[in-house]
Amino acid sequence: MEDIKNNSWCHELDEIDRQIVIFLEKNARMPFTKIAEKLGVSERTVRIRVAQMQEDGILSLVGVVNPIKVGLNVQTFVHLSVQPNRIEEVVSQLKEMEEVRWIALTTGEYPLMLDVLTRDYDDLSDFVMNKLNKIEGVDRTNVVNVLKKMKSRFNFMR
Amino acid sequence: MEDIKNNSWCHELDEIDRQIVIFLEKNARMPFTKIAEKLGVSERTVRIRVAQMQEDGILSLVGVVNPIKVGLNVQTFVHLSVQPNRIEEVVSQLKEMEEVRWIALTTGEYPLMLDVLTRDYDDLSDFVMNKLNKIEGVDRTNVVNVLKKMKSRFNFMR
DNA sequence: TCTGAAAATGTATTAAT
DNA sequence: ATTAATACATTTTCAGA
């Protein structure tokens, strides 16, 4: 079981990598010199390791906008049942819709799941009525509204 | 309808803000000087605006780890039905579990929805059997596995 | 580790509302 | 009076050997 560490799809991060990530998870613009100082390594070490992790697709340093602050107040999950031979076609249409932020193929009664963001319930109902329900091949839909987020933690290092 | 622009919960970004965000969504460490140059404004303008947007909770500049690259290969959504008077209590237990990345109160048959990340199906089954099903007050669960992500777009500016 | 170049920050100043 | 922009001086950070 331990050989998992040497697989290329699972990059095992050493302690220095992990510490670097912890700082950058909080502040993507933290100066490398400051991180280096805190960890007792050279600035170069930090710079090289960050570049390597970005290169390997392990770490991204990005700006993220808070959707609520720009007026996208309503988050909804839509479970979709589709005629099996038309899934590809339906997905390609869904991909083009800007309200649809995330699409996945899933197990269960409804093979597609969408994460949908809209300004308000008017826009949501407009989306469901005029976009979703107009797609050919959609069988049944199950719409679940997010009322309140109770936890959201997407930083991975401790 | 246009007065929506002057509400404090909905910070309307002007064109310069939007352009800044577009650059930072791609690269949180892009030098302010470079952004300023591209937009034809001073570096200080960019710096102040970024600070202001961060202050207002509109924009965060963060490092994000690709879960798959660190061995978290299985994403699962769990819909939970809970005895109504025990929701708070159940949520507070779920919050402590590191597999549970995200919790929301939702409409529909199952009032709680969880986003769960695990290394593999063994860990998932362990989580369901030994953690989830041990919580007092949980009524029914509906477990939906993510088989394949078809779209993921969480940058908001165009 | 060092070093020149680049970038970020602080202060003072001005303009606009 | 407050906010936002600029210019410039100083400090910090970056990226190469």
PDB file of N, CA, C and O in Angstrom, chain B residues 35-101:
ATOM      1  N   ILE B  35      -0.625  44.726 -14.726  1.00  0.00           N
ATOM      2  CA  ILE B  35      -2.066  44.950 -14.900  1.00  0.00           C
ATOM      3  C   ILE B  35      -2.313  46.421 -15.222  1.00  0.00           C
ATOM      4  O   ILE B  35      -3.055  46.755 -16.150  1.00  0.00           O
ATOM      5  N   ALA B  36      -1.641  47.281 -14.458  1.00  0.00           N
ATOM      6  CA  ALA B  36      -1.808  48.728 -14.644  1.00  0.00           C
ATOM      7  C   ALA B  36      -1.446  49.125 -16.073  1.00  0.00           C
ATOM      8  O   ALA B  36      -2.182  49.864 -16.734  1.00  0.00           O
ATOM      9  N   GLU B  37      -0.329  48.590 -16.511  1.00  0.00           N
ATOM     10  CA  GLU B  37       0.153  48.887 -17.857  1.00  0.00           C
ATOM     11  C   GLU B  37      -0.882  48.473 -18.899  1.00  0.00           C
ATOM     12  O   GLU B  37      -1.256  49.249 -19.777  1.00  0.00           O
ATOM     13  N   LYS B  38      -1.380  47.241 -18.744  1.00  0.00           N
ATOM     14  CA  LYS B  38      -2.360  46.728 -19.713  1.00  0.00           C
ATOM     15  C   LYS B  38      -3.638  47.548 -19.732  1.00  0.00           C
ATOM     16  O   LYS B  38      -4.284  47.682 -20.772  1.00  0.00           O
ATOM     17  N   LEU B  39      -4.016  48.073 -18.564  1.00  0.00           N
ATOM     18  CA  LEU B  39      -5.280  48.813 -18.486  1.00  0.00           C
ATOM     19  C   LEU B  39      -5.091  50.317 -18.689  1.00  0.00           C
ATOM     20  O   LEU B  39      -6.067  51.053 -18.756  1.00  0.00           O
ATOM     21  N   GLY B  40      -3.843  50.762 -18.720  1.00  0.00           N
ATOM     22  CA  GLY B  40      -3.602  52.187 -18.893  1.00  0.00           C
ATOM     23  C   GLY B  40      -3.954  53.015 -17.676  1.00  0.00           C
ATOM     24  O   GLY B  40      -4.414  54.150 -17.795  1.00  0.00           O
ATOM     25  N   VAL B  41      -3.775  52.445 -16.477  1.00  0.00           N
ATOM     26  CA  VAL B  41      -3.954  53.224 -15.245  1.00  0.00           C
ATOM     27  C   VAL B  41      -2.675  53.073 -14.414  1.00  0.00           C
ATOM     28  O   VAL B  41      -1.783  52.313 -14.770  1.00  0.00           O
ATOM     29  N   SER B  42      -2.610  53.811 -13.324  1.00  0.00           N
ATOM     30  CA  SER B  42      -1.395  53.732 -12.517  1.00  0.00           C
ATOM     31  C   SER B  42      -1.380  52.454 -11.688  1.00  0.00           C
ATOM     32  O   SER B  42      -2.420  51.864 -11.391  1.00  0.00           O
ATOM     33  N   GLU B  43      -0.180  52.072 -11.292  1.00  0.00           N
ATOM     34  CA  GLU B  43      -0.041  50.860 -10.481  1.00  0.00           C
ATOM     35  C   GLU B  43      -0.803  51.006  -9.175  1.00  0.00           C
ATOM     36  O   GLU B  43      -1.407  50.066  -8.679  1.00  0.00           O
ATOM     37  N   ARG B  44      -0.743  52.209  -8.618  1.00  0.00           N
ATOM     38  CA  ARG B  44      -1.394  52.433  -7.314  1.00  0.00           C
ATOM     39  C   ARG B  44      -2.907  52.241  -7.424  1.00  0.00           C
ATOM     40  O   ARG B  44      -3.537  51.691  -6.517  1.00  0.00           O
ATOM     41  N   THR B  45      -3.472  52.679  -8.503  1.00  0.00           N
ATOM     42  CA  THR B  45      -4.908  52.488  -8.719  1.00  0.00           C
ATOM     43  C   THR B  45      -5.263  51.014  -8.636  1.00  0.00           C
ATOM     44  O   THR B  45      -6.197  50.619  -7.937  1.00  0.00           O
ATOM     45  N   VAL B  46      -4.479  50.204  -9.325  1.00  0.00           N
ATOM     46  CA  VAL B  46      -4.737  48.760  -9.291  1.00  0.00           C
ATOM     47  C   VAL B  46      -4.616  48.247  -7.865  1.00  0.00           C
ATOM     48  O   VAL B  46      -5.486  47.526  -7.369  1.00  0.00           O
ATOM     49  N   ARG B  47      -3.540  48.650  -7.203  1.00  0.00           N
ATOM     50  CA  ARG B  47      -3.286  48.131  -5.849  1.00  0.00           C
ATOM     51  C   ARG B  47      -4.407  48.506  -4.889  1.00  0.00           C
ATOM     52  O   ARG B  47      -4.915  47.671  -4.132  1.00  0.00           O
ATOM     53  N   ILE B  48      -4.828  49.755  -4.950  1.00  0.00           N
ATOM     54  CA  ILE B  48      -5.900  50.216  -4.066  1.00  0.00           C
ATOM     55  C   ILE B  48      -7.208  49.481  -4.354  1.00  0.00           C
ATOM     56  O   ILE B  48      -7.913  49.057  -3.447  1.00  0.00           O
ATOM     57  N   ARG B  49      -7.507  49.331  -5.622  1.00  0.00           N
ATOM     58  CA  ARG B  49      -8.765  48.668  -5.975  1.00  0.00           C
ATOM     59  C   ARG B  49      -8.768  47.213  -5.543  1.00  0.00           C
ATOM     60  O   ARG B  49      -9.778  46.700  -5.048  1.00  0.00           O
ATOM     61  N   VAL B  50      -7.647  46.536  -5.723  1.00  0.00           N
ATOM     62  CA  VAL B  50      -7.572  45.139  -5.284  1.00  0.00           C
ATOM     63  C   VAL B  50      -7.759  45.065  -3.772  1.00  0.00           C
ATOM     64  O   VAL B  50      -8.545  44.251  -3.267  1.00  0.00           O
ATOM     65  N   ALA B  51      -7.063  45.944  -3.055  1.00  0.00           N
ATOM     66  CA  ALA B  51      -7.189  45.951  -1.593  1.00  0.00           C
ATOM     67  C   ALA B  51      -8.638  46.200  -1.184  1.00  0.00           C
ATOM     68  O   ALA B  51      -9.161  45.554  -0.275  1.00  0.00           O
ATOM     69  N   GLN B  52      -9.281  47.121  -1.876  1.00  0.00           N
ATOM     70  CA  GLN B  52     -10.662  47.457  -1.555  1.00  0.00           C
ATOM     71  C   GLN B  52     -11.593  46.256  -1.803  1.00  0.00           C
ATOM     72  O   GLN B  52     -12.438  45.947  -0.972  1.00  0.00           O
ATOM     73  N   MET B  53     -11.401  45.610  -2.933  1.00  0.00           N
ATOM     74  CA  MET B  53     -12.253  44.447  -3.238  1.00  0.00           C
ATOM     75  C   MET B  53     -12.017  43.320  -2.231  1.00  0.00           C
ATOM     76  O   MET B  53     -12.955  42.626  -1.845  1.00  0.00           O
ATOM     77  N   GLN B  54     -10.775  43.169  -1.797  1.00  0.00           N
ATOM     78  CA  GLN B  54     -10.502  42.141  -0.786  1.00  0.00           C
ATOM     79  C   GLN B  54     -11.166  42.513   0.529  1.00  0.00           C
ATOM     80  O   GLN B  54     -11.804  41.679   1.174  1.00  0.00           O
ATOM     81  N   GLU B  55     -11.009  43.777   0.885  1.00  0.00           N
ATOM     82  CA  GLU B  55     -11.635  44.316   2.101  1.00  0.00           C
ATOM     83  C   GLU B  55     -13.144  44.055   2.113  1.00  0.00           C
ATOM     84  O   GLU B  55     -13.714  43.649   3.117  1.00  0.00           O
ATOM     85  N   ASP B  56     -13.776  44.300   0.976  1.00  0.00           N
ATOM     86  CA  ASP B  56     -15.227  44.163   0.864  1.00  0.00           C
ATOM     87  C   ASP B  56     -15.679  42.710   0.701  1.00  0.00           C
ATOM     88  O   ASP B  56     -16.874  42.444   0.549  1.00  0.00           O
ATOM     89  N   GLY B  57     -14.728  41.790   0.681  1.00  0.00           N
ATOM     90  CA  GLY B  57     -15.089  40.379   0.533  1.00  0.00           C
ATOM     91  C   GLY B  57     -15.528  40.006  -0.860  1.00  0.00           C
ATOM     92  O   GLY B  57     -16.123  38.957  -1.079  1.00  0.00           O
ATOM     93  N   ILE B  58     -15.236  40.861  -1.816  1.00  0.00           N
ATOM     94  CA  ILE B  58     -15.617  40.576  -3.200  1.00  0.00           C
ATOM     95  C   ILE B  58     -14.618  39.622  -3.840  1.00  0.00           C
ATOM     96  O   ILE B  58     -14.977  38.709  -4.570  1.00  0.00           O
ATOM     97  N   LEU B  59     -13.353  39.851  -3.558  1.00  0.00           N
ATOM     98  CA  LEU B  59     -12.279  39.101  -4.210  1.00  0.00           C
ATOM     99  C   LEU B  59     -11.345  38.495  -3.174  1.00  0.00           C
ATOM    100  O   LEU B  59     -10.990  39.154  -2.201  1.00  0.00           O
ATOM    101  N   SER B  60     -10.970  37.227  -3.397  1.00  0.00           N
ATOM    102  CA  SER B  60      -9.920  36.608  -2.592  1.00  0.00           C
ATOM    103  C   SER B  60      -8.818  36.114  -3.507  1.00  0.00           C
ATOM    104  O   SER B  60      -9.097  35.602  -4.589  1.00  0.00           O
ATOM    105  N   LEU B  61      -7.592  36.272  -3.059  1.00  0.00           N
ATOM    106  CA  LEU B  61      -6.446  35.764  -3.816  1.00  0.00           C
ATOM    107  C   LEU B  61      -5.881  34.599  -3.029  1.00  0.00           C
ATOM    108  O   LEU B  61      -5.288  34.788  -1.966  1.00  0.00           O
ATOM    109  N   VAL B  62      -6.107  33.407  -3.540  1.00  0.00           N
ATOM    110  CA  VAL B  62      -5.825  32.205  -2.743  1.00  0.00           C
ATOM    111  C   VAL B  62      -5.135  31.114  -3.557  1.00  0.00           C
ATOM    112  O   VAL B  62      -5.239  31.074  -4.775  1.00  0.00           O
ATOM    113  N   GLY B  63      -4.446  30.253  -2.834  1.00  0.00           N
ATOM    114  CA  GLY B  63      -3.916  29.039  -3.438  1.00  0.00           C
ATOM    115  C   GLY B  63      -4.945  27.938  -3.334  1.00  0.00           C
ATOM    116  O   GLY B  63      -5.576  27.785  -2.297  1.00  0.00           O
ATOM    117  N   VAL B  64      -5.151  27.206  -4.415  1.00  0.00           N
ATOM    118  CA  VAL B  64      -6.084  26.079  -4.350  1.00  0.00           C
ATOM    119  C   VAL B  64      -5.377  24.799  -4.794  1.00  0.00           C
ATOM    120  O   VAL B  64      -4.674  24.777  -5.797  1.00  0.00           O
ATOM    121  N   VAL B  65      -5.576  23.772  -4.015  1.00  0.00           N
ATOM    122  CA  VAL B  65      -4.952  22.484  -4.283  1.00  0.00           C
ATOM    123  C   VAL B  65      -5.916  21.621  -5.074  1.00  0.00           C
ATOM    124  O   VAL B  65      -7.106  21.574  -4.769  1.00  0.00           O
ATOM    125  N   ASN B  66      -5.395  20.985  -6.099  1.00  0.00           N
ATOM    126  CA  ASN B  66      -6.192  20.040  -6.885  1.00  0.00           C
ATOM    127  C   ASN B  66      -6.334  18.742  -6.081  1.00  0.00           C
ATOM    128  O   ASN B  66      -5.362  18.021  -5.894  1.00  0.00           O
ATOM    129  N   PRO B  67      -7.561  18.446  -5.615  1.00  0.00           N
ATOM    130  CA  PRO B  67      -7.712  17.305  -4.711  1.00  0.00           C
ATOM    131  C   PRO B  67      -7.225  15.991  -5.310  1.00  0.00           C
ATOM    132  O   PRO B  67      -6.632  15.177  -4.603  1.00  0.00           O
ATOM    133  N   ILE B  68      -7.462  15.809  -6.595  1.00  0.00           N
ATOM    134  CA  ILE B  68      -7.048  14.547  -7.222  1.00  0.00           C
ATOM    135  C   ILE B  68      -5.537  14.361  -7.152  1.00  0.00           C
ATOM    136  O   ILE B  68      -5.048  13.256  -6.935  1.00  0.00           O
ATOM    137  N   LYS B  69      -4.819  15.466  -7.297  1.00  0.00           N
ATOM    138  CA  LYS B  69      -3.348  15.389  -7.286  1.00  0.00           C
ATOM    139  C   LYS B  69      -2.780  15.062  -5.918  1.00  0.00           C
ATOM    140  O   LYS B  69      -1.613  14.739  -5.786  1.00  0.00           O
ATOM    141  N   VAL B  70      -3.591  15.247  -4.892  1.00  0.00           N
ATOM    142  CA  VAL B  70      -3.094  14.855  -3.574  1.00  0.00           C
ATOM    143  C   VAL B  70      -3.818  13.601  -3.064  1.00  0.00           C
ATOM    144  O   VAL B  70      -3.866  13.332  -1.874  1.00  0.00           O
ATOM    145  N   GLY B  71      -4.386  12.868  -4.024  1.00  0.00           N
ATOM    146  CA  GLY B  71      -4.903  11.543  -3.683  1.00  0.00           C
ATOM    147  C   GLY B  71      -6.345  11.484  -3.244  1.00  0.00           C
ATOM    148  O   GLY B  71      -6.822  10.435  -2.820  1.00  0.00           O
ATOM    149  N   LEU B  72      -7.064  12.634  -3.331  1.00  0.00           N
ATOM    150  CA  LEU B  72      -8.490  12.588  -2.987  1.00  0.00           C
ATOM    151  C   LEU B  72      -9.266  12.383  -4.276  1.00  0.00           C
ATOM    152  O   LEU B  72      -9.652  13.330  -4.947  1.00  0.00           O
ATOM    153  N   ASN B  73      -9.495  11.124  -4.616  1.00  0.00           N
ATOM    154  CA  ASN B  73     -10.002  10.784  -5.942  1.00  0.00           C
ATOM    155  C   ASN B  73     -11.508  10.649  -6.028  1.00  0.00           C
ATOM    156  O   ASN B  73     -12.064  10.642  -7.111  1.00  0.00           O
ATOM    157  N   VAL B  74     -12.141  10.498  -4.871  1.00  0.00           N
ATOM    158  CA  VAL B  74     -13.570  10.196  -4.887  1.00  0.00           C
ATOM    159  C   VAL B  74     -14.377  11.351  -4.307  1.00  0.00           C
ATOM    160  O   VAL B  74     -14.190  11.731  -3.150  1.00  0.00           O
ATOM    161  N   GLN B  75     -15.251  11.900  -5.143  1.00  0.00           N
ATOM    162  CA  GLN B  75     -16.159  12.956  -4.680  1.00  0.00           C
ATOM    163  C   GLN B  75     -17.579  12.405  -4.635  1.00  0.00           C
ATOM    164  O   GLN B  75     -18.029  11.746  -5.572  1.00  0.00           O
ATOM    165  N   THR B  76     -18.252  12.703  -3.550  1.00  0.00           N
ATOM    166  CA  THR B  76     -19.579  12.131  -3.320  1.00  0.00           C
ATOM    167  C   THR B  76     -20.497  13.189  -2.731  1.00  0.00           C
ATOM    168  O   THR B  76     -20.065  13.980  -1.893  1.00  0.00           O
ATOM    169  N   PHE B  77     -21.719  13.196  -3.203  1.00  0.00           N
ATOM    170  CA  PHE B  77     -22.711  14.032  -2.548  1.00  0.00           C
ATOM    171  C   PHE B  77     -23.625  13.149  -1.720  1.00  0.00           C
ATOM    172  O   PHE B  77     -24.086  12.101  -2.205  1.00  0.00           O
ATOM    173  N   VAL B  78     -23.868  13.561  -0.503  1.00  0.00           N
ATOM    174  CA  VAL B  78     -24.758  12.802   0.363  1.00  0.00           C
ATOM    175  C   VAL B  78     -25.949  13.675   0.728  1.00  0.00           C
ATOM    176  O   VAL B  78     -25.768  14.795   1.223  1.00  0.00           O
ATOM    177  N   HIS B  79     -27.122  13.172   0.426  1.00  0.00           N
ATOM    178  CA  HIS B  79     -28.339  13.856   0.849  1.00  0.00           C
ATOM    179  C   HIS B  79     -28.814  13.189   2.122  1.00  0.00           C
ATOM    180  O   HIS B  79     -28.884  11.967   2.185  1.00  0.00           O
ATOM    181  N   LEU B  80     -29.113  14.006   3.101  1.00  0.00           N
ATOM    182  CA  LEU B  80     -29.446  13.484   4.424  1.00  0.00           C
ATOM    183  C   LEU B  80     -30.811  13.954   4.871  1.00  0.00           C
ATOM    184  O   LEU B  80     -31.134  15.134   4.782  1.00  0.00           O
ATOM    185  N   SER B  81     -31.567  13.011   5.382  1.00  0.00           N
ATOM    186  CA  SER B  81     -32.811  13.367   6.043  1.00  0.00           C
ATOM    187  C   SER B  81     -32.618  13.170   7.534  1.00  0.00           C
ATOM    188  O   SER B  81     -32.113  12.132   7.970  1.00  0.00           O
ATOM    189  N   VAL B  82     -32.977  14.180   8.299  1.00  0.00           N
ATOM    190  CA  VAL B  82     -32.682  14.206   9.728  1.00  0.00           C
ATOM    191  C   VAL B  82     -33.961  14.519  10.491  1.00  0.00           C
ATOM    192  O   VAL B  82     -34.816  15.245   9.989  1.00  0.00           O
ATOM    193  N   GLN B  83     -34.088  13.973  11.702  1.00  0.00           N
ATOM    194  CA  GLN B  83     -35.226  14.360  12.536  1.00  0.00           C
ATOM    195  C   GLN B  83     -35.160  15.871  12.742  1.00  0.00           C
ATOM    196  O   GLN B  83     -34.138  16.388  13.178  1.00  0.00           O
ATOM    197  N   PRO B  84     -36.271  16.551  12.420  1.00  0.00           N
ATOM    198  CA  PRO B  84     -36.263  18.009  12.330  1.00  0.00           C
ATOM    199  C   PRO B  84     -35.667  18.711  13.542  1.00  0.00           C
ATOM    200  O   PRO B  84     -34.954  19.699  13.407  1.00  0.00           O
ATOM    201  N   ASN B  85     -35.905  18.208  14.713  1.00  0.00           N
ATOM    202  CA  ASN B  85     -35.408  18.885  15.913  1.00  0.00           C
ATOM    203  C   ASN B  85     -33.928  18.615  16.184  1.00  0.00           C
ATOM    204  O   ASN B  85     -33.369  19.147  17.130  1.00  0.00           O
ATOM    205  N   ARG B  86     -33.314  17.803  15.350  1.00  0.00           N
ATOM    206  CA  ARG B  86     -31.920  17.449  15.627  1.00  0.00           C
ATOM    207  C   ARG B  86     -30.951  17.953  14.561  1.00  0.00           C
ATOM    208  O   ARG B  86     -29.775  17.601  14.564  1.00  0.00           O
ATOM    209  N   ILE B  87     -31.455  18.777  13.658  1.00  0.00           N
ATOM    210  CA  ILE B  87     -30.609  19.227  12.552  1.00  0.00           C
ATOM    211  C   ILE B  87     -29.343  19.932  13.040  1.00  0.00           C
ATOM    212  O   ILE B  87     -28.227  19.600  12.643  1.00  0.00           O
ATOM    213  N   GLU B  88     -29.504  20.880  13.931  1.00  0.00           N
ATOM    214  CA  GLU B  88     -28.362  21.656  14.442  1.00  0.00           C
ATOM    215  C   GLU B  88     -27.266  20.736  14.974  1.00  0.00           C
ATOM    216  O   GLU B  88     -26.085  20.878  14.656  1.00  0.00           O
ATOM    217  N   GLU B  89     -27.735  19.820  15.789  1.00  0.00           N
ATOM    218  CA  GLU B  89     -26.847  18.866  16.452  1.00  0.00           C
ATOM    219  C   GLU B  89     -26.104  17.994  15.436  1.00  0.00           C
ATOM    220  O   GLU B  89     -24.887  17.789  15.535  1.00  0.00           O
ATOM    221  N   VAL B  90     -26.833  17.517  14.436  1.00  0.00           N
ATOM    222  CA  VAL B  90     -26.218  16.690  13.393  1.00  0.00           C
ATOM    223  C   VAL B  90     -25.198  17.501  12.613  1.00  0.00           C
ATOM    224  O   VAL B  90     -24.068  17.046  12.372  1.00  0.00           O
ATOM    225  N   VAL B  91     -25.576  18.718  12.267  1.00  0.00           N
ATOM    226  CA  VAL B  91     -24.655  19.564  11.496  1.00  0.00           C
ATOM    227  C   VAL B  91     -23.371  19.808  12.278  1.00  0.00           C
ATOM    228  O   VAL B  91     -22.276  19.754  11.726  1.00  0.00           O
ATOM    229  N   SER B  92     -23.500  20.044  13.572  1.00  0.00           N
ATOM    230  CA  SER B  92     -22.285  20.356  14.334  1.00  0.00           C
ATOM    231  C   SER B  92     -21.344  19.147  14.373  1.00  0.00           C
ATOM    232  O   SER B  92     -20.125  19.311  14.396  1.00  0.00           O
ATOM    233  N   GLN B  93     -21.887  17.960  14.330  1.00  0.00           N
ATOM    234  CA  GLN B  93     -21.022  16.773  14.253  1.00  0.00           C
ATOM    235  C   GLN B  93     -20.398  16.629  12.861  1.00  0.00           C
ATOM    236  O   GLN B  93     -19.218  16.295  12.727  1.00  0.00           O
ATOM    237  N   LEU B  94     -21.202  16.881  11.839  1.00  0.00           N
ATOM    238  CA  LEU B  94     -20.699  16.771  10.464  1.00  0.00           C
ATOM    239  C   LEU B  94     -19.571  17.766  10.199  1.00  0.00           C
ATOM    240  O   LEU B  94     -18.605  17.463   9.503  1.00  0.00           O
ATOM    241  N   LYS B  95     -19.712  18.958  10.782  1.00  0.00           N
ATOM    242  CA  LYS B  95     -18.704  20.001  10.595  1.00  0.00           C
ATOM    243  C   LYS B  95     -17.313  19.546  11.016  1.00  0.00           C
ATOM    244  O   LYS B  95     -16.313  19.989  10.471  1.00  0.00           O
ATOM    245  N   GLU B  96     -17.259  18.681  11.993  1.00  0.00           N
ATOM    246  CA  GLU B  96     -15.966  18.236  12.524  1.00  0.00           C
ATOM    247  C   GLU B  96     -15.287  17.192  11.651  1.00  0.00           C
ATOM    248  O   GLU B  96     -14.125  16.871  11.863  1.00  0.00           O
ATOM    249  N   MET B  97     -16.028  16.636  10.707  1.00  0.00           N
ATOM    250  CA  MET B  97     -15.472  15.532   9.911  1.00  0.00           C
ATOM    251  C   MET B  97     -14.707  16.076   8.717  1.00  0.00           C
ATOM    252  O   MET B  97     -15.246  16.830   7.917  1.00  0.00           O
ATOM    253  N   GLU B  98     -13.442  15.667   8.570  1.00  0.00           N
ATOM    254  CA  GLU B  98     -12.620  16.289   7.533  1.00  0.00           C
ATOM    255  C   GLU B  98     -13.009  15.832   6.129  1.00  0.00           C
ATOM    256  O   GLU B  98     -12.741  16.536   5.157  1.00  0.00           O
ATOM    257  N   GLU B  99     -13.659  14.679   6.014  1.00  0.00           N
ATOM    258  CA  GLU B  99     -14.125  14.246   4.690  1.00  0.00           C
ATOM    259  C   GLU B  99     -15.220  15.162   4.158  1.00  0.00           C
ATOM    260  O   GLU B  99     -15.426  15.262   2.948  1.00  0.00           O
ATOM    261  N   VAL B 100     -15.938  15.791   5.073  1.00  0.00           N
ATOM    262  CA  VAL B 100     -17.061  16.650   4.685  1.00  0.00           C
ATOM    263  C   VAL B 100     -16.545  18.055   4.410  1.00  0.00           C
ATOM    264  O   VAL B 100     -16.154  18.770   5.314  1.00  0.00           O
ATOM    265  N   ARG B 101     -16.512  18.420   3.136  1.00  0.00           N
ATOM    266  CA  ARG B 101     -15.935  19.698   2.738  1.00  0.00           C
ATOM    267  C   ARG B 101     -16.956  20.811   2.734  1.00  0.00           C
ATOM    268  O   ARG B 101     -16.624  21.978   2.821  1.00  0.00           O
TER     269      ARG B 101
END
